[in-house]
Coordinates of C-alpha atoms in Angstrom, one line a residue:
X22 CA 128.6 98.4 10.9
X23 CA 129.4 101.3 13.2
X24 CA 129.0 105.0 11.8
X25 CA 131.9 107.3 11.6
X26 CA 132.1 111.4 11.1
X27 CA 135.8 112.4 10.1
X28 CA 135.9 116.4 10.5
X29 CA 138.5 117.3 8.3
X30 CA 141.4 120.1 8.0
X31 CA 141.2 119.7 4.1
X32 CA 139.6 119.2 1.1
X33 CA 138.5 115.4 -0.1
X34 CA 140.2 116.2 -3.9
X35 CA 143.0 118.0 -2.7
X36 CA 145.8 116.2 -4.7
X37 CA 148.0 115.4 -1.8
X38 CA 146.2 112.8 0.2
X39 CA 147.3 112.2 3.7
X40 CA 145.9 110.6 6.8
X41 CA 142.7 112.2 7.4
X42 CA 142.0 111.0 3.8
X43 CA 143.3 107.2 3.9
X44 CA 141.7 106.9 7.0
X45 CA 138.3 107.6 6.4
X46 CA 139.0 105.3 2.7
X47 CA 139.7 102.1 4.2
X48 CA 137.1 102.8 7.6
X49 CA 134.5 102.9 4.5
X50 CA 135.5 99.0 3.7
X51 CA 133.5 98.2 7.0
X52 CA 131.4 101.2 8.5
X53 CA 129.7 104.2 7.2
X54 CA 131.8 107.3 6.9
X55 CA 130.8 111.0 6.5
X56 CA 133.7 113.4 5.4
X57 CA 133.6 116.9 6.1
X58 CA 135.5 119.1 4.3
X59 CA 137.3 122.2 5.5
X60 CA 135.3 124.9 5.9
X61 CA 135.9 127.5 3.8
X62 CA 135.7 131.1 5.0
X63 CA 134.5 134.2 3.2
X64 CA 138.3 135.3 2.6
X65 CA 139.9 132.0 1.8
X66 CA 139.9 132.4 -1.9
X67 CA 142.0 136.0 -0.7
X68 CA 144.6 134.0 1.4
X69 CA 144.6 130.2 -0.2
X70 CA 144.2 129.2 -3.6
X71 CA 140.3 128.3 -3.0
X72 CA 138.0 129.1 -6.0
X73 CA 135.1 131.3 -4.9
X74 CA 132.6 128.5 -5.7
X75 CA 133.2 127.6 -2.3
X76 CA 132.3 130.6 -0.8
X77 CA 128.7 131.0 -2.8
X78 CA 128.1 127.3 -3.7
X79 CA 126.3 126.4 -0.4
X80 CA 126.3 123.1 1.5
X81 CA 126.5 119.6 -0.6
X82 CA 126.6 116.3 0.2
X83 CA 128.1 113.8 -2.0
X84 CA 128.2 110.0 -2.3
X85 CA 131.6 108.5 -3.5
X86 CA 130.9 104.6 -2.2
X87 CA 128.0 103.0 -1.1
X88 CA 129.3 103.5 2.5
X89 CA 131.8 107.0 2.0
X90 CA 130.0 110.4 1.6
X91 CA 131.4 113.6 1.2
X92 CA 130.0 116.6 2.6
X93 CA 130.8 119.9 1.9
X94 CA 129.8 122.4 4.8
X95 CA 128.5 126.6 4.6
X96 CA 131.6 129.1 4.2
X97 CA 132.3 130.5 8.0
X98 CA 133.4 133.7 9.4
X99 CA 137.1 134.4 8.6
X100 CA 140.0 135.1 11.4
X101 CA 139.3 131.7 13.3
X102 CA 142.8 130.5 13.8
X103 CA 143.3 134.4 15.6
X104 CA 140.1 134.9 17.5
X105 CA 139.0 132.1 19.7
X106 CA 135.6 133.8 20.0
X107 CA 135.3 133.2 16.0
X108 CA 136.2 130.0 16.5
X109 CA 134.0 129.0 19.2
X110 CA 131.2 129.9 17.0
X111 CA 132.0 128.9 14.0
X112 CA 132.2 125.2 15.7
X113 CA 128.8 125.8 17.1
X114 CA 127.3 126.6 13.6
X115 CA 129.2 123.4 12.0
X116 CA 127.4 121.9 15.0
X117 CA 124.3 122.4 13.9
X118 CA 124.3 121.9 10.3
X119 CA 125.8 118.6 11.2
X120 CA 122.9 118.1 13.4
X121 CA 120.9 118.3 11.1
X122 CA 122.4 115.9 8.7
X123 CA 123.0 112.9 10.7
X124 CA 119.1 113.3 11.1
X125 CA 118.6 113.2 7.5
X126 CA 121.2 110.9 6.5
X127 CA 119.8 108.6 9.6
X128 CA 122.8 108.6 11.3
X129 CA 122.8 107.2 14.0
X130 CA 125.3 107.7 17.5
X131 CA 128.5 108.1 15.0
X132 CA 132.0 108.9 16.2
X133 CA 133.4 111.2 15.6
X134 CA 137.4 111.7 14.3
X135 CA 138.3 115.3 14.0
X136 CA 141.9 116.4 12.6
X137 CA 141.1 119.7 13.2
X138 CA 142.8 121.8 16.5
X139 CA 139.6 123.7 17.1
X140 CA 137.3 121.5 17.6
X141 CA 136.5 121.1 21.1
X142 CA 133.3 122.8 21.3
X143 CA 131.9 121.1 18.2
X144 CA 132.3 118.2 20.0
X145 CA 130.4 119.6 22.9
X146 CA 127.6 120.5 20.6
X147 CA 127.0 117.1 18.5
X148 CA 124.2 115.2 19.1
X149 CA 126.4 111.7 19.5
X150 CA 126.8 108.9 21.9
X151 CA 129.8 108.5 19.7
X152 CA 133.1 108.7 21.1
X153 CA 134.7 112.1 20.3
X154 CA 138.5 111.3 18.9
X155 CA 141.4 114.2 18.2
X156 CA 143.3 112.6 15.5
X157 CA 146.9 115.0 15.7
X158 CA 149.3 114.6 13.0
X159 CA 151.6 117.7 13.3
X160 CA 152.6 120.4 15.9
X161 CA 150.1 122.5 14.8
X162 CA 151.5 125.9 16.3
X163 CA 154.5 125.6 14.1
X164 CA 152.9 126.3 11.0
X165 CA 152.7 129.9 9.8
X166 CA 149.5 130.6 8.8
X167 CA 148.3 133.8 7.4
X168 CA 146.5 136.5 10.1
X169 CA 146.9 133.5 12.9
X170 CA 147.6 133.7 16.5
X171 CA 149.9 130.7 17.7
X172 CA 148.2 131.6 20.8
X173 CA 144.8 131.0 19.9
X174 CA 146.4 128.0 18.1
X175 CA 147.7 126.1 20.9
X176 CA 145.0 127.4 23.7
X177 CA 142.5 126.0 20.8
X178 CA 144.1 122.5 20.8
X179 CA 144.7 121.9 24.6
X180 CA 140.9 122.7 25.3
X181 CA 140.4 119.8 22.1
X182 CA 142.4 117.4 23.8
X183 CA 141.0 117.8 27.0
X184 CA 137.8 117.7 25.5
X185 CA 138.3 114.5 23.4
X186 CA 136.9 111.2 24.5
X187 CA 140.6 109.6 23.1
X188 CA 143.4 111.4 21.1
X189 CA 145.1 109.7 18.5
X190 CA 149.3 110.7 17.7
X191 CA 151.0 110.0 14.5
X192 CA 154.7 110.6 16.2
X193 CA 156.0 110.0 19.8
X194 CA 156.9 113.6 20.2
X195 CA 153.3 114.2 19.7
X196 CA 152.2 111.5 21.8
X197 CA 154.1 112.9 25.1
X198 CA 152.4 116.6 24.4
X199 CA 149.0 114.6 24.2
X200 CA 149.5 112.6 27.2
X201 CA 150.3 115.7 29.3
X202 CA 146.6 116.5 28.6
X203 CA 144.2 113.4 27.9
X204 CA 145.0 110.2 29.5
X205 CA 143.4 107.9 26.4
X206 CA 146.2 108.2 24.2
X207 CA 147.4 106.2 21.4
X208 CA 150.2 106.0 18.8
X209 CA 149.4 105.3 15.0
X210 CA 152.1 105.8 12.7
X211 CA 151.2 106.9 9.3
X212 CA 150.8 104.2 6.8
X213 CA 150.8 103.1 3.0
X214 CA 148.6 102.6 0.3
X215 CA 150.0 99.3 -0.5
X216 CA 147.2 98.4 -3.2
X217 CA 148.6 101.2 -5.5
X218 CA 151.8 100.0 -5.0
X219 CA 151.4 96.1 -5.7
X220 CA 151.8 96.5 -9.3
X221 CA 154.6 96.5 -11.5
X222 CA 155.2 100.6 -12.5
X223 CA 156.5 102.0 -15.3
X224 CA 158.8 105.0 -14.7
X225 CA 157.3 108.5 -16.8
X226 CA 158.7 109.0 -19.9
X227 CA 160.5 112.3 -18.4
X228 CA 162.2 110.4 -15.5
X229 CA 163.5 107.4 -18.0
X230 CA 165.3 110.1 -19.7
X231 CA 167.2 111.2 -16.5
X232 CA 171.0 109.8 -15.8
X233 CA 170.7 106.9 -13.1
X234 CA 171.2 106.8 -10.3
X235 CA 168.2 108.7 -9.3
X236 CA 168.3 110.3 -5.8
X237 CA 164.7 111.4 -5.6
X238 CA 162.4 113.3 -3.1
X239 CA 158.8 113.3 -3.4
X240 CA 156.7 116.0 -2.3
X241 CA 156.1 119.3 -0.7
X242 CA 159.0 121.3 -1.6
X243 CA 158.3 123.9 1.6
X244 CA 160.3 125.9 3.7
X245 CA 161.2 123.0 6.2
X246 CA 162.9 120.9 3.2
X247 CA 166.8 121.6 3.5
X248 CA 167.5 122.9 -0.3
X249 CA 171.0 123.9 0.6
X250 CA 172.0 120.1 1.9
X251 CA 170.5 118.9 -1.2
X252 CA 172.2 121.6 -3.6
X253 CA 175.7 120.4 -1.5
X254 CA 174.8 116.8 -1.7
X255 CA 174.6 117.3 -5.7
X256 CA 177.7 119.0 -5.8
X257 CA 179.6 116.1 -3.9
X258 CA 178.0 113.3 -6.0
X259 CA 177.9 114.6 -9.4
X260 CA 176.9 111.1 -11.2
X261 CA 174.0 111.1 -9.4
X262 CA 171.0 112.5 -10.6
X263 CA 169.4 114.5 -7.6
X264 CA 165.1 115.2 -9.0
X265 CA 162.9 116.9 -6.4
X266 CA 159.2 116.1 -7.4
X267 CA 156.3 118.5 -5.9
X268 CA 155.3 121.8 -5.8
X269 CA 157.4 124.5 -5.2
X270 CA 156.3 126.5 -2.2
X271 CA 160.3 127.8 -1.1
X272 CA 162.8 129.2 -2.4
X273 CA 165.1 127.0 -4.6
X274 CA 167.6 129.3 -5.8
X275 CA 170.8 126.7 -4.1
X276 CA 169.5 124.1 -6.9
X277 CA 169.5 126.5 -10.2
X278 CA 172.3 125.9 -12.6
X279 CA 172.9 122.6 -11.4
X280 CA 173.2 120.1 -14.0
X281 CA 172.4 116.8 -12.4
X282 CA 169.0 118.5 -10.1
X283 CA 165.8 118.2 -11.9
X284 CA 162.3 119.5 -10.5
X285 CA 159.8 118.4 -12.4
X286 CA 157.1 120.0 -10.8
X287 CA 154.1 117.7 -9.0
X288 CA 152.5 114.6 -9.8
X289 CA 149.5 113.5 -9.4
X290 CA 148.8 111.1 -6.6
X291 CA 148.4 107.6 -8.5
X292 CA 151.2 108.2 -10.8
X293 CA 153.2 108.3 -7.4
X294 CA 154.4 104.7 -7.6
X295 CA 155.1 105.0 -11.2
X296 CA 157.6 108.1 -10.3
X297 CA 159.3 106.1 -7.5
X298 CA 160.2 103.3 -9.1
X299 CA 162.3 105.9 -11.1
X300 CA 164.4 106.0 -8.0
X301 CA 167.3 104.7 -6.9
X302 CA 167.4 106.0 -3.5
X303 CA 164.7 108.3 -1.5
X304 CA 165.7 111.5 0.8
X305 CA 164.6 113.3 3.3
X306 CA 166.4 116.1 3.8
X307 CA 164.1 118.4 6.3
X308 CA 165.6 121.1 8.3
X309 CA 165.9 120.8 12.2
X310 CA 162.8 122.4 14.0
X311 CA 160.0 122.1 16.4
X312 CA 157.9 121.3 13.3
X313 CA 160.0 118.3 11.7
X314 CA 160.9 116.9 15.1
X315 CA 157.3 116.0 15.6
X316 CA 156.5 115.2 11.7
X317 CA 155.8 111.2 10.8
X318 CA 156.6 112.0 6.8
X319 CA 154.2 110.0 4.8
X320 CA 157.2 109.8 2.3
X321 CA 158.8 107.9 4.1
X322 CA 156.4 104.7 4.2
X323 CA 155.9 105.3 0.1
X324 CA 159.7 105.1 -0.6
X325 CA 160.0 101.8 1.6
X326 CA 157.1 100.1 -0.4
X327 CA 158.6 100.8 -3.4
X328 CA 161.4 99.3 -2.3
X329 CA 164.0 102.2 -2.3
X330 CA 166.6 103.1 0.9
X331 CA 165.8 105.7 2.4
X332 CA 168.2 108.6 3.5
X333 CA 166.9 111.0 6.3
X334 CA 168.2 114.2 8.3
X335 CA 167.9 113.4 12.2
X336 CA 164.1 112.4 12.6
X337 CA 162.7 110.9 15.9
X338 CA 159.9 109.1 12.7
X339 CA 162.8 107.6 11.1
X340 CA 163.9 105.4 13.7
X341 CA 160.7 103.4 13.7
X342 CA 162.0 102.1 10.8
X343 CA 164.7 100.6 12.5
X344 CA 168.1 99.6 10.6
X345 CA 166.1 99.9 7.2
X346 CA 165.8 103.9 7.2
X347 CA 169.9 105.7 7.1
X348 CA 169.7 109.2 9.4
X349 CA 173.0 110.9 8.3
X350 CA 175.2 113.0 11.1
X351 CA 178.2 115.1 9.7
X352 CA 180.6 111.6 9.7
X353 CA 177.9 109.6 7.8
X354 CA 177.5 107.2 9.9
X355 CA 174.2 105.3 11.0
X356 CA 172.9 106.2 14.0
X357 CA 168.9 104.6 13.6
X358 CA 169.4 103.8 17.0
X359 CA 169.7 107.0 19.0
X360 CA 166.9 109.9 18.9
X361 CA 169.6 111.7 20.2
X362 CA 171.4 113.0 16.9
X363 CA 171.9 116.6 17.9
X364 CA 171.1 119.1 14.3
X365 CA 173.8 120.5 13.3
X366 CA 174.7 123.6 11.0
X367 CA 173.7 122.7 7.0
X368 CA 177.8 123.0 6.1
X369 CA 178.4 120.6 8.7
X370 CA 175.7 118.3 7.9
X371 CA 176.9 117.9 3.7
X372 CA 179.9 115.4 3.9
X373 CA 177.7 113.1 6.4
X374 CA 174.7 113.1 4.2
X375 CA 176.2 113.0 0.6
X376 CA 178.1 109.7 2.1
X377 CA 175.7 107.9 3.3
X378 CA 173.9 108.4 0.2
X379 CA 177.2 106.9 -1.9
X380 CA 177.2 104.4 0.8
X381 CA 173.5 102.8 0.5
X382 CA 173.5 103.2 -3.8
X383 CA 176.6 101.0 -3.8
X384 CA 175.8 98.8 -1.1
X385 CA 171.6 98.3 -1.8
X386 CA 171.1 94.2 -2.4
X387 CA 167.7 92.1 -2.7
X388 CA 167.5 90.8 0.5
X389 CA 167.9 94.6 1.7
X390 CA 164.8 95.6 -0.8
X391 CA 162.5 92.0 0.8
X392 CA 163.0 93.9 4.2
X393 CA 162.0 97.4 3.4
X394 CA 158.8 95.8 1.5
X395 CA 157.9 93.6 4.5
X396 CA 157.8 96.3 7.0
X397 CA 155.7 97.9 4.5
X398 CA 153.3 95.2 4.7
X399 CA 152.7 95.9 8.4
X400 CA 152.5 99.6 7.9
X401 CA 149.2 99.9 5.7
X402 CA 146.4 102.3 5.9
X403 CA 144.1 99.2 6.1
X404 CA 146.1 98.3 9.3
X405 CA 146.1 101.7 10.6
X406 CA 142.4 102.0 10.4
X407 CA 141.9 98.9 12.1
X408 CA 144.4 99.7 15.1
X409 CA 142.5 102.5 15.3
X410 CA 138.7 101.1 15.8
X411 CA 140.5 98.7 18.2
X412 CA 141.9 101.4 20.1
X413 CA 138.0 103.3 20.2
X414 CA 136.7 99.8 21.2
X415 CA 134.0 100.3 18.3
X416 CA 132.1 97.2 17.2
X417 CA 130.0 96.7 14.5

């Protein structure tokens, strides 16, 4: 049993799980795992919706398995993500509070996953013979963060990667940035939670009163999700029901006043099978962007184990799901097999997507629905951890 140290970029009860969550869950099978929580800073509550008991409520460490604890580290100075001086020492203080607790939790020569950019002088300052990993899931320079300098942002990570021991890349755009810089480089697409998806689910009684079919998209409704191709996708299939599930964080003005598009807000994250099997057919309609282009949509392994086809703007992710996942240009045709699909203008882009849409609800058959569920089989988050301890060379 080998000890791990995930340092997080988010909270462990955040209701939208993602890698640096499922990770740490199914390393916790096998090893012992620490999780550590995002570090608040004194403004957060200001910026984020962070209740102040985060701020004042000190350290804590919690146990959730007999091998997974949680630990919850002391609110730092604010401004990080601007001022690399900040940033630098907030690392060295998480440093040596974590110190301290792998001597009291007996912790002995863990490695150490971090998902966070700025982190390469906390991994100078741990007291590990561990091997230091930068796990990167997104282009992190991309996002618009509040009082943040994309400067200090990507200076942050390349002194990370360089620092790292190995870096991990969920997408093969972010795998050629991270080979530029660290030669220990490895590609893990995201995975599934295939356990929560093995039984039989039973739609919500909200969704079962909703004309099928059901063209669905499930999650963040943000700025990079395409609300205009979806509004002119509706308006070109109008016996289709279009129902965008998630919180609302962009403007959806293009879908109000359209009778078949439904947003039903969020869900929590079990009931997610139970609101796909609602579907007859899963979207993702993302906008082209530096950000997208380099995105491995966690969506998009959920809609294939629940067994629904999958429609998708041009996605360098989508064609690892080769000839099961539909990427739409303006004639509707299927073009899985290029990466090459230039983005077009969002006018252009309606007739191609609507159609394939039509095309795959009419066209869906069994055998198609055995080959989306058997490449989810080899795309769990059980597999993904274990590529990735393979890939650390860790043994037990």
């Amino acid at each position: 049993m080998a000890n791990f140290v995930i340092i997080s970029d988010a909270y462990w009860n955040d209701p939208f799980w993602g890698t640096q969550h499922y990770i740490p869950h199914c390393l916790a099978r096998e090893h012992t795992v620490l999780f550590v929580e995002k570090a608040t800073t004194w403004i957060s509550p200001v910026k984020y919706d962070v209740p102040w008991s985060r701020v004042f409520g000190g350290a804590k460490l919690k146990r959730v398995t007999d091998n997974l604890f949680v630990y919850t580290p002391r609110a730092r100075l604010p401004f990080d993500r601007r001022y690399r001086a900040i940033s630098r020492l907030n690392q060295e203080l998480l440093a040596g509070e974590l110190n301290r607790l792998f001597e009291a939790m007996r912790i002995a020569g863990p490695h150490v996953i971090s998902f966070d950019h700025k982190a390469a002088t906390l991994f100078e300052k741990l007291r590990t013979r561990g091997k230091k990993c930068y796990y990167v899931v997104d282009e992190v320079s991309e996002f618009d963060w509040p009082l943040a300098s994309k400067k200090a942002v990507v200076e942050d990570e390349i002194e990370t990667m360089r620092a790292a021991d190995a870096v991990v890349a969920t997408s093969e755009p972010l795998l050629e940035k991270s080979a530029s810089l660290n030669p220990n480089v490895c590609l893990l697409s995201h995975g599934v939670d295939l356990p929560s998806f093995s039984a039989s689910a039973m739609p919500p009684e909200a969704l079962r009163e909703i004309r099928k079919p059901i063209v669905g998209f499930l999650g963040k409704i943000e700025a990079w999700v395409d609300v205009d191709l979806v509004a002119a996708a509706a308006g070109l299939l109008p016996d289709a029901s279009f129902v965008l599930i998630g919180p609302i964080r962009t403007s959806v003005d293009a879908l109000k006043g359209r009778p078949n598009v439904h947003l039903p807000g969020a869900c929590e994250r079990r009931a997610v099978p139970a609101h796909l099997s609602a579907f007859s057919c899963g979207i993702i309609p993302f906008r082209p962007g530096k950000l997208t282009q380099s995105v491995n949509p966690l969506k998009l392994y959920e809609y294939l184990a629940a067994g629904l086809p999958v429609v998708s703007t041009p996605l360098p992710a989508a064609t690892l799901a080769d000839k099961i996942v539909y990427v739409a240009d303006r004639r509707g045709g299927l073009r899985v097999e290029s990466v090459a699909v230039r983005a077009r203008g969002t006018a252009e882009r309606h007739p191609g997507f609507a159609a394939q849409i039509e095309r795959l609800l009419a066209s869906d058959s069994p055998d198609r629905r055995e080959a989306r569920l058997r490449f989810s089989e080899n795309n769990s988050w059980r597999k993904r951890a274990e590529e990735l301890v393979e890939f650390l060379g860790v043994s037990a």
